[in-house]
Amino acid sequence: MSWACDDCNRVFATARARDQHADALDHSPLNYECDFCDHWIFPDYQTVAQHEADHHHHCTDCNRTFMNANNLRMHMNSRIHRGTSIQCPFCKTGYTTATGLAHHLEGGNCSKASFLNRDEVYRIVRAKDPGGAISKNLIGWQGSPTVTYSATDRAWNGDGWECYFCHREFNTCNGLNQHLNSPAHQQALYHCPNRNRCGREFKTLAAVMNHLESESCSFTRFENVQRTVGDIVSGNRLLTF
């Protein structure tokens, strides 16, 4: 940490040395103040920004304050600050997070790799994760059912369109059909790598990536998840966290 003089730009190792210099030459110290604390000064913008984030859940760049640390973390990991640096290896579309890229590939939305879907992505992950860090070892698994579900008028219960399996209600029949044909009621393919403390299971790669990005079970950091998704979609490296 260094402390600067605002007039001559000299840098000092301690605030005391800088203040003695400023007093002797009638110069002005370069201080950065916390907008929330009384009498707290910092040597540079980065330090005060980190302090305001850690102690006040405040984003200095955007001048926004959040209710808690988790909300601030979600903001800092959003497109506003992260951009779209996670690139699809096939169509080169940029995404903000590993979750976004996984959704893109599992949903069959890549124009250059339309053969990819939830099952194909699982096969790729499983080949790079023989130890089962995040993928389940499903002996005898032959893939997801290929049937297409279509709700009838009998799904209307008077208030909404109700799923026969989980009893969730939807505003439209189309919404219910999308739910029925999603992975919602299919077999879980993944699990949290923090098996001792978490052990949650997930139907899609996007879901387990989102879980890890949230840092809710404190197994890994957001940045590590972004690196890991790169290992999945390119190269021959096995998965590590």
Short mmCIF file of C-alpha atoms in Angstrom, two decimals:
data_model
loop_
_atom_site.label_atom_id
_atom_site.label_comp_id
_atom_site.label_asym_id
_atom_site.label_seq_id
_atom_site.Cartn_x
_atom_site.Cartn_y
_atom_site.Cartn_z
CA MET A 1 0.00 0.00 0.00
CA SER A 2 1.36 3.44 -0.91
CA TRP A 3 0.31 7.01 -0.15
CA ALA A 4 0.62 9.85 -2.68
CA CYS A 5 1.02 13.60 -2.63
CA ASP A 6 -1.60 15.32 -4.79
CA ASP A 7 0.69 18.22 -5.75
CA CYS A 8 3.98 16.56 -6.69
CA ASN A 9 2.83 12.95 -7.19
CA ARG A 10 5.52 11.60 -4.87
CA VAL A 11 4.61 8.25 -3.34
CA PHE A 12 5.34 7.24 0.26
CA ALA A 13 5.28 3.91 2.03
CA THR A 14 3.19 5.18 4.95
CA ALA A 15 0.49 7.78 5.46
CA ARG A 16 2.59 9.40 8.21
CA ALA A 17 5.57 9.95 5.89
CA ARG A 18 3.31 11.41 3.22
CA ASP A 19 1.61 13.72 5.71
CA GLN A 20 4.99 14.95 7.05
CA HIS A 21 6.03 15.72 3.47
CA ALA A 22 2.77 17.56 2.79
CA ASP A 23 3.05 19.61 5.99
CA ALA A 24 6.69 20.55 5.31
CA LEU A 25 6.03 21.73 1.73
CA ASP A 26 2.45 22.91 2.17
CA HIS A 27 1.28 20.26 -0.29
CA SER A 28 -2.06 18.50 -0.34
CA PRO A 29 -2.27 14.78 0.46
CA LEU A 30 -4.16 12.64 -2.05
CA ASN A 31 -6.82 10.87 0.00
CA TYR A 32 -9.82 8.80 -0.95
CA GLU A 33 -12.70 8.82 1.53
CA CYS A 34 -15.37 6.24 2.20
CA ASP A 35 -18.83 7.69 1.53
CA PHE A 36 -20.29 5.69 4.43
CA CYS A 37 -17.69 5.96 7.23
CA ASP A 38 -16.64 9.00 9.22
CA HIS A 39 -12.91 9.82 9.17
CA TRP A 40 -11.91 6.81 7.06
CA ILE A 41 -9.36 7.64 4.38
CA PHE A 42 -7.66 5.38 1.84
CA PRO A 43 -4.57 5.73 -0.35
CA ASP A 44 -6.16 4.92 -3.71
CA TYR A 45 -9.41 4.32 -5.56
CA GLN A 46 -9.06 0.53 -5.61
CA THR A 47 -8.66 0.32 -1.83
CA VAL A 48 -11.67 2.47 -1.03
CA ALA A 49 -13.76 0.62 -3.62
CA GLN A 50 -12.84 -2.72 -2.02
CA HIS A 51 -13.63 -1.34 1.44
CA GLU A 52 -17.05 -0.09 0.34
CA ALA A 53 -17.79 -3.44 -1.26
CA ASP A 54 -16.66 -5.50 1.74
CA HIS A 55 -18.24 -3.39 4.47
CA HIS A 56 -21.15 -1.60 2.79
CA HIS A 57 -22.17 -3.84 -0.15
CA HIS A 58 -21.56 -0.89 -2.45
CA CYS A 59 -20.40 -0.90 -6.08
CA THR A 60 -18.29 2.23 -6.40
CA ASP A 61 -18.12 2.09 -10.22
CA CYS A 62 -21.93 2.08 -10.56
CA ASN A 63 -22.63 4.01 -7.34
CA ARG A 64 -25.15 1.34 -6.30
CA THR A 65 -25.65 -0.14 -2.84
CA PHE A 66 -27.09 -3.62 -2.35
CA MET A 67 -28.99 -5.30 0.47
CA ASN A 68 -26.35 -7.94 1.14
CA ALA A 69 -23.05 -9.38 -0.03
CA ASN A 70 -24.71 -12.00 -2.23
CA ASN A 71 -26.67 -9.38 -4.19
CA LEU A 72 -23.50 -7.36 -4.69
CA ARG A 73 -21.64 -10.48 -5.85
CA MET A 74 -24.36 -11.24 -8.39
CA HIS A 75 -24.09 -7.66 -9.68
CA MET A 76 -20.31 -7.83 -9.95
CA ASN A 77 -20.59 -11.11 -11.89
CA SER A 78 -23.21 -9.72 -14.27
CA ARG A 79 -22.76 -8.55 -17.86
CA ILE A 80 -22.24 -4.98 -16.60
CA HIS A 81 -18.85 -5.86 -15.10
CA ARG A 82 -17.98 -9.18 -16.76
CA GLY A 83 -18.90 -8.43 -20.35
CA THR A 84 -19.26 -11.45 -22.63
CA SER A 85 -15.86 -13.10 -22.43
CA ILE A 86 -17.10 -16.73 -22.32
CA GLN A 87 -17.14 -17.68 -26.00
CA CYS A 88 -18.94 -20.56 -27.65
CA PRO A 89 -16.21 -22.61 -29.39
CA PHE A 90 -18.50 -23.30 -32.34
CA CYS A 91 -20.44 -20.12 -33.24
CA LYS A 92 -18.20 -17.70 -31.29
CA THR A 93 -21.16 -16.05 -29.54
CA GLY A 94 -20.07 -14.43 -26.28
CA TYR A 95 -21.67 -15.14 -22.90
CA THR A 96 -21.19 -13.59 -19.50
CA THR A 97 -21.01 -16.82 -17.52
CA ALA A 98 -20.46 -20.55 -17.81
CA THR A 99 -24.17 -20.98 -17.09
CA GLY A 100 -25.09 -18.94 -20.15
CA LEU A 101 -22.83 -20.99 -22.42
CA ALA A 102 -24.17 -24.26 -20.99
CA HIS A 103 -27.77 -23.15 -21.62
CA HIS A 104 -26.81 -22.28 -25.18
CA LEU A 105 -25.30 -25.69 -25.90
CA GLU A 106 -27.75 -27.88 -23.99
CA GLY A 107 -30.73 -26.15 -25.56
CA GLY A 108 -29.57 -26.95 -29.08
CA ASN A 109 -29.34 -23.24 -29.82
CA CYS A 110 -25.89 -23.18 -31.43
CA SER A 111 -26.19 -22.62 -35.18
CA LYS A 112 -22.81 -24.29 -35.74
CA ALA A 113 -23.42 -27.31 -33.49
CA SER A 114 -27.13 -28.10 -33.68
CA PHE A 115 -26.35 -31.75 -32.87
CA LEU A 116 -25.67 -30.73 -29.27
CA ASN A 117 -28.35 -31.13 -26.63
CA ARG A 118 -28.55 -32.07 -22.96
CA ASP A 119 -27.64 -35.70 -23.61
CA GLU A 120 -24.71 -34.97 -25.93
CA VAL A 121 -23.29 -32.40 -23.54
CA TYR A 122 -23.53 -34.95 -20.72
CA ARG A 123 -21.60 -37.49 -22.81
CA ILE A 124 -18.87 -34.91 -23.43
CA VAL A 125 -18.70 -33.98 -19.75
CA ARG A 126 -18.69 -37.60 -18.66
CA ALA A 127 -15.75 -38.39 -20.97
CA LYS A 128 -13.75 -35.54 -19.37
CA ASP A 129 -14.91 -36.34 -15.85
CA PRO A 130 -14.21 -40.08 -15.36
CA GLY A 131 -13.87 -39.58 -11.63
CA GLY A 132 -17.36 -38.15 -11.39
CA ALA A 133 -16.49 -34.76 -9.91
CA ILE A 134 -19.76 -33.28 -11.22
CA SER A 135 -21.22 -35.96 -13.52
CA LYS A 136 -23.13 -38.96 -12.21
CA ASN A 137 -21.99 -42.43 -13.25
CA LEU A 138 -25.27 -43.69 -14.71
CA ILE A 139 -24.67 -47.35 -15.49
CA GLY A 140 -26.83 -48.48 -18.38
CA TRP A 141 -27.97 -44.94 -19.23
CA GLN A 142 -29.13 -44.81 -22.85
CA GLY A 143 -30.20 -41.21 -23.06
CA SER A 144 -33.29 -39.18 -22.23
CA PRO A 145 -36.77 -40.20 -23.44
CA THR A 146 -37.51 -38.94 -26.93
CA VAL A 147 -41.27 -38.56 -26.44
CA THR A 148 -42.96 -35.18 -26.74
CA TYR A 149 -45.62 -34.29 -24.20
CA SER A 150 -48.66 -32.20 -25.06
CA ALA A 151 -51.16 -31.14 -22.40
CA THR A 152 -54.89 -31.49 -23.02
CA ASP A 153 -57.79 -29.42 -21.74
CA ARG A 154 -57.96 -31.75 -18.74
CA ALA A 155 -54.81 -30.05 -17.39
CA TRP A 156 -56.87 -26.90 -16.69
CA ASN A 157 -57.91 -26.98 -13.03
CA GLY A 158 -59.99 -23.82 -13.02
CA ASP A 159 -57.14 -21.58 -11.90
CA GLY A 160 -54.26 -22.56 -14.17
CA TRP A 161 -52.66 -25.25 -16.30
CA GLU A 162 -51.43 -27.86 -13.82
CA CYS A 163 -48.52 -30.26 -14.23
CA TYR A 164 -49.64 -33.82 -13.47
CA PHE A 165 -46.22 -34.71 -12.02
CA CYS A 166 -45.33 -31.79 -9.73
CA HIS A 167 -48.64 -29.86 -9.64
CA ARG A 168 -47.05 -26.57 -10.64
CA GLU A 169 -49.49 -24.22 -12.32
CA PHE A 170 -48.86 -22.23 -15.49
CA ASN A 171 -50.72 -19.32 -17.02
CA THR A 172 -50.88 -20.88 -20.48
CA CYS A 173 -51.07 -24.33 -22.00
CA ASN A 174 -47.93 -23.53 -23.98
CA GLY A 175 -46.10 -22.74 -20.74
CA LEU A 176 -47.13 -26.11 -19.33
CA ASN A 177 -46.01 -27.89 -22.50
CA GLN A 178 -42.60 -26.21 -22.32
CA HIS A 179 -42.29 -27.39 -18.73
CA LEU A 180 -43.33 -30.96 -19.59
CA ASN A 181 -40.76 -31.16 -22.39
CA SER A 182 -37.96 -29.59 -20.36
CA PRO A 183 -35.54 -31.60 -18.18
CA ALA A 184 -37.65 -30.75 -15.11
CA HIS A 185 -38.88 -34.33 -14.66
CA GLN A 186 -35.99 -36.17 -16.26
CA GLN A 187 -33.13 -37.99 -14.56
CA ALA A 188 -30.48 -35.95 -12.78
CA LEU A 189 -27.18 -36.14 -14.66
CA TYR A 190 -24.98 -34.04 -12.36
CA HIS A 191 -24.27 -33.44 -8.70
CA CYS A 192 -22.48 -30.80 -6.69
CA PRO A 193 -18.80 -31.75 -6.28
CA ASN A 194 -19.07 -30.81 -2.61
CA ARG A 195 -20.63 -34.17 -1.78
CA ASN A 196 -20.00 -34.15 1.96
CA ARG A 197 -21.56 -30.76 2.67
CA CYS A 198 -23.99 -30.26 -0.20
CA GLY A 199 -24.72 -33.27 -2.41
CA ARG A 200 -27.44 -31.57 -4.46
CA GLU A 201 -28.29 -33.15 -7.81
CA PHE A 202 -29.02 -31.32 -11.05
CA LYS A 203 -30.73 -32.16 -14.34
CA THR A 204 -28.49 -30.00 -16.55
CA LEU A 205 -24.92 -28.77 -16.77
CA ALA A 206 -26.27 -25.21 -16.71
CA ALA A 207 -27.92 -25.88 -13.36
CA VAL A 208 -24.79 -27.23 -11.68
CA MET A 209 -22.71 -24.39 -13.18
CA ASN A 210 -25.19 -21.85 -11.81
CA HIS A 211 -25.07 -23.51 -8.40
CA LEU A 212 -21.28 -23.33 -8.31
CA GLU A 213 -21.19 -19.76 -9.63
CA SER A 214 -23.43 -18.69 -6.75
CA GLU A 215 -20.76 -19.92 -4.30
CA SER A 216 -23.67 -20.96 -2.05
CA CYS A 217 -21.93 -24.11 -0.82
CA SER A 218 -18.47 -22.47 -0.73
CA PHE A 219 -16.85 -25.24 -2.78
CA THR A 220 -15.19 -23.08 -5.44
CA ARG A 221 -14.98 -19.52 -6.68
CA PHE A 222 -16.88 -17.95 -9.56
CA GLU A 223 -13.68 -17.53 -11.58
CA ASN A 224 -12.84 -21.23 -11.31
CA VAL A 225 -16.20 -22.18 -12.80
CA GLN A 226 -15.52 -20.00 -15.84
CA ARG A 227 -12.17 -21.73 -16.35
CA THR A 228 -13.70 -25.19 -15.98
CA VAL A 229 -16.34 -24.65 -18.65
CA GLY A 230 -13.50 -23.84 -21.05
CA ASP A 231 -12.00 -27.25 -20.30
CA ILE A 232 -15.34 -28.89 -21.11
CA VAL A 233 -15.92 -27.37 -24.51
CA SER A 234 -12.36 -27.31 -25.87
CA GLY A 235 -9.13 -29.25 -25.61
CA ASN A 236 -8.45 -32.65 -24.08
CA ARG A 237 -7.98 -31.67 -20.44
CA LEU A 238 -9.91 -33.52 -17.75
CA LEU A 239 -12.14 -31.49 -15.48
CA THR A 240 -10.67 -30.00 -12.33
CA PHE A 241 -12.00 -27.56 -9.73
#
